[in-house]
Amino acid sequence: MPKMKTHSGAKKRFKLSKNGKVIRAHAYKSHILTKKNTKRKRNLRKTAVADVTNVKAVKRLIPYK
């Protein structure tokens, strides 16, 4: 069976934790930051775990990560 191709967009956006959870970044952190308070922007810097409903699809896109 041939190798599976990794999805280029997904490999930049997601990574897997040691336990196999899908780690993602928060949205709303790229522009229009002046109206968002410092606490909100600081919390958006942290990573988050992807929702269970999306895990299967994301793992299919990044088979070797």
Short mmCIF file of C-alpha atoms in Angstrom, two decimals:
data_model
loop_
_atom_site.label_atom_id
_atom_site.label_comp_id
_atom_site.label_asym_id
_atom_site.label_seq_id
_atom_site.Cartn_x
_atom_site.Cartn_y
_atom_site.Cartn_z
CA MET A 1 0.00 0.00 0.00
CA PRO A 2 1.40 3.46 -0.87
CA LYS A 3 2.29 6.04 1.73
CA MET A 4 -0.43 8.44 2.80
CA LYS A 5 0.13 12.12 2.12
CA THR A 6 0.00 14.50 5.06
CA HIS A 7 -2.36 17.44 4.63
CA SER A 8 -0.16 20.55 4.38
CA GLY A 9 -2.61 22.86 6.14
CA ALA A 10 -3.30 20.42 8.95
CA LYS A 11 0.36 19.76 9.73
CA LYS A 12 0.83 23.50 10.35
CA ARG A 13 -2.26 23.81 12.56
CA PHE A 14 -2.35 20.64 14.67
CA LYS A 15 -0.02 18.41 16.63
CA LEU A 16 -0.56 15.33 18.73
CA SER A 17 0.19 15.13 22.44
CA LYS A 18 1.95 12.13 23.98
CA ASN A 19 -1.44 10.61 24.83
CA GLY A 20 -2.76 11.09 21.31
CA LYS A 21 -4.90 14.17 21.92
CA VAL A 22 -5.07 16.74 19.13
CA ILE A 23 -3.59 20.10 20.17
CA ARG A 24 -4.69 23.28 18.41
CA ALA A 25 -4.22 27.04 18.74
CA HIS A 26 -6.98 29.48 19.59
CA ALA A 27 -8.62 31.63 16.94
CA TYR A 28 -9.21 35.42 17.09
CA LYS A 29 -5.54 36.28 17.69
CA SER A 30 -4.41 37.66 14.32
CA HIS A 31 -5.88 41.16 13.93
CA ILE A 32 -8.24 43.73 15.50
CA LEU A 33 -6.40 43.23 18.78
CA THR A 34 -6.80 46.76 20.13
CA LYS A 35 -10.36 46.20 21.34
CA LYS A 36 -9.48 42.90 23.04
CA ASN A 37 -8.17 43.24 26.56
CA THR A 38 -4.78 41.94 27.66
CA LYS A 39 -6.19 39.07 29.70
CA ARG A 40 -8.18 37.81 26.72
CA LYS A 41 -5.18 37.99 24.36
CA ARG A 42 -2.97 36.24 26.90
CA ASN A 43 -5.45 33.39 27.24
CA LEU A 44 -5.68 33.08 23.45
CA ARG A 45 -1.93 32.41 23.35
CA LYS A 46 -2.39 29.10 25.15
CA THR A 47 -3.04 25.89 23.29
CA ALA A 48 -6.31 24.00 23.47
CA VAL A 49 -7.40 20.42 22.91
CA ALA A 50 -9.49 19.82 19.78
CA ASP A 51 -13.06 18.68 20.28
CA VAL A 52 -13.84 14.96 20.24
CA THR A 53 -16.03 15.37 17.16
CA ASN A 54 -13.04 16.57 15.10
CA VAL A 55 -10.31 14.23 16.36
CA LYS A 56 -10.95 11.39 13.92
CA ALA A 57 -10.87 13.70 10.88
CA VAL A 58 -7.72 15.54 12.02
CA LYS A 59 -5.84 12.33 12.76
CA ARG A 60 -6.62 11.14 9.24
CA LEU A 61 -5.06 14.33 7.85
CA ILE A 62 -1.84 13.96 9.88
CA PRO A 63 -1.11 10.22 9.85
CA TYR A 64 2.63 10.43 10.67
CA LYS A 65 2.65 13.15 13.30
#
